[in-house]
């Protein structure tokens, strides 16, 4: 007998869990819609060419690769097989991979369909992504991302609207302690310049980003190894303090970061954005870098500090996302909510609305099969009125059938026993109050419709 | 430069296409809900052990297999590599596969979670499935299945309700020429007995099933090769005629099929089902066999004969689906709609409701950035009232912005020009009538809310 189970790092969702996930999805999706985003979908797998080289070396290792169909070994050079050169052989064995995020497939979509798209193109996309990460608590191999992007404009309005979207989505989810952290790649460049690490820009931002989880003392040696001067450690320290996102504080950035073109450009953009958003729960975080190399302007992250779970969303401006697919000058910006982490926070805080699961509203029991015509007539009438109705499939003891209604939280049970049949009526039991009435067909339908 | 495209056999869905697909999904899902089915989801990939051996040899070949992570060649015996024995090597290279249908993952789910499930368990599931089929018109490697199953009861009520579900779903989709074809595995067994092909039962049913697409003359040789006697060809011919699904016609099955235990059992079941459904558009089709071996009782297929596209849904009763996972005595029944084919039919017949795509309802133009505060104030108010609102991101020429509204079918455009600003008012343009008004903030909001 084989072991029965889903693969590690994946999950089954039962109706209750799924109803919760769909609630979050509705909150995000309805906000996206109100802002004029339109939904698209792309396939679960892409050509490996499309995916590789987009997520760094670590990312490439985490791509799920699909084995070619048929006699997949036939074309592999024997020498590679004999030497067991997995890295070399993989190019022959696999031409497709599962999507790793929604951003790269979106870039591919935009380039492929550019002649059918009206720009600026505002799209959202809610689909699973796949990463061959070592499974651990809160980290899955299949998880749901909810992305929105505006592509085809260098305007800063998308940035402004994404901050507004954060504010209204987290309020809708009742995550009132949400914080939106904002930074700008050009601020990071100005900072790197100031501490003489422009040559090691990527490594510098990777270290900065770690400050979120690792205390500075522990990273100090790494910074020094990179070339940071000892006296600049206190500067790094000062950059870690969150700065309220308002005009006055943005002006003061001049005090901590040396003047440079990059600095002025960043400040000008941040000023424009800050003057058009509510500064509520928004901060500049100079140590925020976001791993992904493709960001070129503003970057975002959203968190709920009272839950120690990392970021619930991230995003930013990219100028060259579609360059690799041959389409230049397509600036865009986007954000991505991680639904799984949001679900974990709502679970931890028990912030689910009541009655998310749309259970059956009426169970019709079966005393014997002779009443089936009446039973199906009631069921049809209730369903016509959009009332979720089940007929218990077997003429089991009534007690068993009521137990089923109880376990399934079904609020009403209809029974046609001997007595009811003689009267041409139906018994209706309210499973919460326990109250039972004998009613005519019309009265029964009315009564249920009124109570639901 | 790499070629830019999605893999063959997969599709991107733009907002218009996706809105159409979601319409079909809503029709199916709302019917499932009304009948008391609850939604679950399972991962996109399963252990290969879970999938292999469930779909026949042909099916096994069509499973998408995921390459193990890391140094996948290290554990493969060198001899298999040198001999390029793909079939042998695959067991070492891949432990996971993409789901091929929703039924097997459902069976795995039921067994794995049996202690948390209240039986009879009515679940539905709407997810993509993956088959490494040669891509061709109307056949995809990724396509959406919409399944409903009742498991944990041998009662025939599920069969009755599935026929009702067919009737109400196809009516909702305005596919009024739909036909539900019904057969019973035990009728097929009685037929095989009668023509002396019980030993070749599977091959016999495979041939019968082909009669749907291939004329009997062309299959005659195959039937004879299987052992059919020449005089029984006319019997096969007579079995091909669809039989109205009512009590009178079911009784007459005795005239064309020899008496046997199997026959009486099948007739008894069909009688019970027929007495509880509307016979509208329902027929018995004795040549319907359904490829899948796991069916043991009633089988279904739904078609729209006026479109030559094959079946839009299929299903049936299975008694041993979970046996392979170690759980016996779990009879169940289910159906599965293929969303892609339904979409093709609705497209061919242009049966889409109007305005499926939820486009932006109001575009606010930008004359210059000085009005942004007013613009965002209106946008916020409209969005609060659930009106889908976009702000054009750049202060381009008004003509350009109106062109955008036109291309995107946005019905209302708000503009704050010099004149409006001086008056503290807003201009509202109805893009369909071309009518333009100058209104106060409150009047503007009211006017839009009224018209939408």
PDB file of C-alpha atoms in Angstrom, chain A residues 36-171:
ATOM      1  CA  UNK A  36      -9.686  50.010 -12.653  1.00  0.00           C
ATOM      2  CA  UNK A  37      -7.413  46.979 -12.889  1.00  0.00           C
ATOM      3  CA  UNK A  38      -8.480  44.177 -15.232  1.00  0.00           C
ATOM      4  CA  UNK A  39      -7.786  40.515 -14.604  1.00  0.00           C
ATOM      5  CA  UNK A  40      -5.640  38.257 -16.785  1.00  0.00           C
ATOM      6  CA  UNK A  41      -4.301  34.721 -16.401  1.00  0.00           C
ATOM      7  CA  UNK A  42      -1.192  33.040 -17.751  1.00  0.00           C
ATOM      8  CA  UNK A  43      -0.338  29.314 -17.879  1.00  0.00           C
ATOM      9  CA  UNK A  44       1.112  27.446 -14.881  1.00  0.00           C
ATOM     10  CA  UNK A  45       4.239  26.668 -16.878  1.00  0.00           C
ATOM     11  CA  UNK A  46       6.405  28.740 -19.187  1.00  0.00           C
ATOM     12  CA  UNK A  47       9.330  27.971 -21.469  1.00  0.00           C
ATOM     13  CA  UNK A  48      12.367  27.582 -19.205  1.00  0.00           C
ATOM     14  CA  UNK A  49      14.055  30.268 -21.341  1.00  0.00           C
ATOM     15  CA  UNK A  50      11.412  32.728 -20.215  1.00  0.00           C
ATOM     16  CA  UNK A  51      12.061  32.019 -16.548  1.00  0.00           C
ATOM     17  CA  UNK A  52      15.793  31.357 -16.153  1.00  0.00           C
ATOM     18  CA  UNK A  53      18.121  34.234 -15.420  1.00  0.00           C
ATOM     19  CA  UNK A  54      15.313  36.396 -14.058  1.00  0.00           C
ATOM     20  CA  UNK A  55      15.496  35.545 -10.356  1.00  0.00           C
ATOM     21  CA  UNK A  56      19.238  35.311  -9.700  1.00  0.00           C
ATOM     22  CA  UNK A  57      21.171  32.074  -9.210  1.00  0.00           C
ATOM     23  CA  UNK A  58      19.238  31.128  -6.088  1.00  0.00           C
ATOM     24  CA  UNK A  59      15.957  31.661  -7.893  1.00  0.00           C
ATOM     25  CA  UNK A  60      17.023  29.534 -10.850  1.00  0.00           C
ATOM     26  CA  UNK A  61      17.716  26.660  -8.470  1.00  0.00           C
ATOM     27  CA  UNK A  62      14.204  26.978  -7.064  1.00  0.00           C
ATOM     28  CA  UNK A  63      12.464  26.674 -10.423  1.00  0.00           C
ATOM     29  CA  UNK A  64      10.369  23.527 -10.758  1.00  0.00           C
ATOM     30  CA  UNK A  65      11.392  21.978 -14.068  1.00  0.00           C
ATOM     31  CA  UNK A  66       9.127  19.713 -16.090  1.00  0.00           C
ATOM     32  CA  UNK A  67      10.649  16.630 -17.647  1.00  0.00           C
ATOM     33  CA  UNK A  68      10.282  16.464 -21.439  1.00  0.00           C
ATOM     34  CA  UNK A  69       7.756  13.905 -22.654  1.00  0.00           C
ATOM     35  CA  UNK A  70       8.670  10.670 -24.356  1.00  0.00           C
ATOM     36  CA  UNK A  71      12.176   9.278 -24.606  1.00  0.00           C
ATOM     37  CA  UNK A  72      13.778  12.217 -22.867  1.00  0.00           C
ATOM     38  CA  UNK A  73      17.276  10.678 -22.621  1.00  0.00           C
ATOM     39  CA  UNK A  74      17.640   9.990 -26.331  1.00  0.00           C
ATOM     40  CA  UNK A  75      19.143  13.368 -27.200  1.00  0.00           C
ATOM     41  CA  UNK A  76      21.444  13.767 -24.207  1.00  0.00           C
ATOM     42  CA  UNK A  77      25.172  13.461 -25.104  1.00  0.00           C
ATOM     43  CA  UNK A  78      26.409  10.197 -23.511  1.00  0.00           C
ATOM     44  CA  UNK A  79      29.408  11.901 -21.969  1.00  0.00           C
ATOM     45  CA  UNK A  80      27.192  14.141 -19.843  1.00  0.00           C
ATOM     46  CA  UNK A  81      25.257  11.115 -18.646  1.00  0.00           C
ATOM     47  CA  UNK A  82      28.358   9.129 -17.790  1.00  0.00           C
ATOM     48  CA  UNK A  83      29.800  12.080 -15.899  1.00  0.00           C
ATOM     49  CA  UNK A  84      26.398  12.565 -14.207  1.00  0.00           C
ATOM     50  CA  UNK A  85      26.590  16.242 -15.048  1.00  0.00           C
ATOM     51  CA  UNK A  86      23.152  17.258 -13.819  1.00  0.00           C
ATOM     52  CA  UNK A  87      23.647  20.952 -14.589  1.00  0.00           C
ATOM     53  CA  UNK A  88      24.543  20.174 -18.192  1.00  0.00           C
ATOM     54  CA  UNK A  89      21.943  17.472 -18.712  1.00  0.00           C
ATOM     55  CA  UNK A  90      19.076  19.588 -17.448  1.00  0.00           C
ATOM     56  CA  UNK A  91      19.041  21.675 -20.624  1.00  0.00           C
ATOM     57  CA  UNK A  92      18.315  18.534 -22.613  1.00  0.00           C
ATOM     58  CA  UNK A  93      15.784  17.076 -20.191  1.00  0.00           C
ATOM     59  CA  UNK A  94      13.536  20.007 -19.558  1.00  0.00           C
ATOM     60  CA  UNK A  95      12.166  22.801 -21.691  1.00  0.00           C
ATOM     61  CA  UNK A  96       9.430  24.023 -19.363  1.00  0.00           C
ATOM     62  CA  UNK A  97       9.189  25.218 -15.795  1.00  0.00           C
ATOM     63  CA  UNK A  98       6.412  26.141 -13.370  1.00  0.00           C
ATOM     64  CA  UNK A  99       6.007  29.887 -12.910  1.00  0.00           C
ATOM     65  CA  UNK A 100       8.043  31.263 -10.009  1.00  0.00           C
ATOM     66  CA  UNK A 101       6.148  34.529  -9.716  1.00  0.00           C
ATOM     67  CA  UNK A 102       3.546  36.450 -11.717  1.00  0.00           C
ATOM     68  CA  UNK A 103       5.781  39.338 -12.745  1.00  0.00           C
ATOM     69  CA  UNK A 104       7.937  37.595 -15.340  1.00  0.00           C
ATOM     70  CA  UNK A 105       4.964  35.855 -17.007  1.00  0.00           C
ATOM     71  CA  UNK A 106       3.251  39.269 -17.022  1.00  0.00           C
ATOM     72  CA  UNK A 107       6.254  40.871 -18.757  1.00  0.00           C
ATOM     73  CA  UNK A 108       6.191  38.053 -21.318  1.00  0.00           C
ATOM     74  CA  UNK A 109       2.432  38.588 -21.765  1.00  0.00           C
ATOM     75  CA  UNK A 110       2.844  42.327 -22.358  1.00  0.00           C
ATOM     76  CA  UNK A 111       5.524  41.831 -24.989  1.00  0.00           C
ATOM     77  CA  UNK A 112       3.680  39.013 -26.728  1.00  0.00           C
ATOM     78  CA  UNK A 113       0.342  40.822 -26.844  1.00  0.00           C
ATOM     79  CA  UNK A 114       1.607  44.419 -27.119  1.00  0.00           C
ATOM     80  CA  UNK A 115      -0.398  45.106 -30.271  1.00  0.00           C
ATOM     81  CA  UNK A 116      -3.689  44.146 -28.603  1.00  0.00           C
ATOM     82  CA  UNK A 117      -3.094  46.018 -25.373  1.00  0.00           C
ATOM     83  CA  UNK A 118      -4.263  49.579 -24.684  1.00  0.00           C
ATOM     84  CA  UNK A 119      -1.503  51.311 -22.709  1.00  0.00           C
ATOM     85  CA  UNK A 120      -1.173  52.292 -19.923  1.00  0.00           C
ATOM     86  CA  UNK A 121      -2.230  48.728 -19.116  1.00  0.00           C
ATOM     87  CA  UNK A 122      -3.587  48.083 -15.635  1.00  0.00           C
ATOM     88  CA  UNK A 123      -3.817  44.374 -14.977  1.00  0.00           C
ATOM     89  CA  UNK A 124      -4.259  42.197 -11.938  1.00  0.00           C
ATOM     90  CA  UNK A 125      -3.578  38.504 -11.660  1.00  0.00           C
ATOM     91  CA  UNK A 126      -4.333  36.048  -8.843  1.00  0.00           C
ATOM     92  CA  UNK A 127      -2.652  32.704  -9.388  1.00  0.00           C
ATOM     93  CA  UNK A 128      -0.487  30.169  -7.639  1.00  0.00           C
ATOM     94  CA  UNK A 129       3.294  30.305  -7.997  1.00  0.00           C
ATOM     95  CA  UNK A 130       5.751  27.480  -7.429  1.00  0.00           C
ATOM     96  CA  UNK A 131       9.136  27.383  -5.745  1.00  0.00           C
ATOM     97  CA  UNK A 132      11.221  24.308  -4.939  1.00  0.00           C
ATOM     98  CA  UNK A 133      12.069  25.773  -1.543  1.00  0.00           C
ATOM     99  CA  UNK A 134      12.779  23.518   1.407  1.00  0.00           C
ATOM    100  CA  UNK A 135       9.322  23.230   2.998  1.00  0.00           C
ATOM    101  CA  UNK A 136       9.092  24.790   6.452  1.00  0.00           C
ATOM    102  CA  UNK A 137       6.533  26.527   8.623  1.00  0.00           C
ATOM    103  CA  UNK A 138       4.921  29.320   6.645  1.00  0.00           C
ATOM    104  CA  UNK A 139       6.943  28.565   3.501  1.00  0.00           C
ATOM    105  CA  UNK A 140       5.227  26.584   0.779  1.00  0.00           C
ATOM    106  CA  UNK A 141       6.128  25.213  -2.620  1.00  0.00           C
ATOM    107  CA  UNK A 142       2.749  26.307  -3.984  1.00  0.00           C
ATOM    108  CA  UNK A 143       1.329  29.608  -2.821  1.00  0.00           C
ATOM    109  CA  UNK A 144      -1.048  32.257  -4.061  1.00  0.00           C
ATOM    110  CA  UNK A 145       0.089  35.675  -5.239  1.00  0.00           C
ATOM    111  CA  UNK A 146      -2.227  38.584  -5.964  1.00  0.00           C
ATOM    112  CA  UNK A 147      -0.486  41.076  -8.226  1.00  0.00           C
ATOM    113  CA  UNK A 148      -1.497  44.416  -9.682  1.00  0.00           C
ATOM    114  CA  UNK A 149       0.665  46.328 -12.155  1.00  0.00           C
ATOM    115  CA  UNK A 150       0.401  49.434 -14.296  1.00  0.00           C
ATOM    116  CA  UNK A 151       2.675  49.288 -17.295  1.00  0.00           C
ATOM    117  CA  UNK A 152       3.346  51.823 -20.025  1.00  0.00           C
ATOM    118  CA  UNK A 153       3.708  55.030 -18.045  1.00  0.00           C
ATOM    119  CA  UNK A 154       6.543  56.664 -16.124  1.00  0.00           C
ATOM    120  CA  UNK A 155       4.019  58.751 -14.175  1.00  0.00           C
ATOM    121  CA  UNK A 156       4.096  58.449 -10.394  1.00  0.00           C
ATOM    122  CA  UNK A 157       0.336  58.077 -10.143  1.00  0.00           C
ATOM    123  CA  UNK A 158       0.612  54.292  -9.905  1.00  0.00           C
ATOM    124  CA  UNK A 159       2.853  54.660  -6.848  1.00  0.00           C
ATOM    125  CA  UNK A 160       0.318  57.002  -5.276  1.00  0.00           C
ATOM    126  CA  UNK A 161      -2.541  54.650  -6.002  1.00  0.00           C
ATOM    127  CA  UNK A 162      -0.696  51.585  -4.729  1.00  0.00           C
ATOM    128  CA  UNK A 163      -0.243  53.291  -1.359  1.00  0.00           C
ATOM    129  CA  UNK A 164      -3.964  54.060  -1.346  1.00  0.00           C
ATOM    130  CA  UNK A 165      -4.674  50.438  -2.294  1.00  0.00           C
ATOM    131  CA  UNK A 166      -2.578  49.245   0.645  1.00  0.00           C
ATOM    132  CA  UNK A 167      -4.486  51.521   2.988  1.00  0.00           C
ATOM    133  CA  UNK A 168      -7.913  50.451   1.819  1.00  0.00           C
ATOM    134  CA  UNK A 169      -7.131  46.732   1.531  1.00  0.00           C
ATOM    135  CA  UNK A 170      -5.628  46.418   4.996  1.00  0.00           C
ATOM    136  CA  UNK A 171      -8.483  48.429   6.475  1.00  0.00           C
TER     137      UNK A 171
END
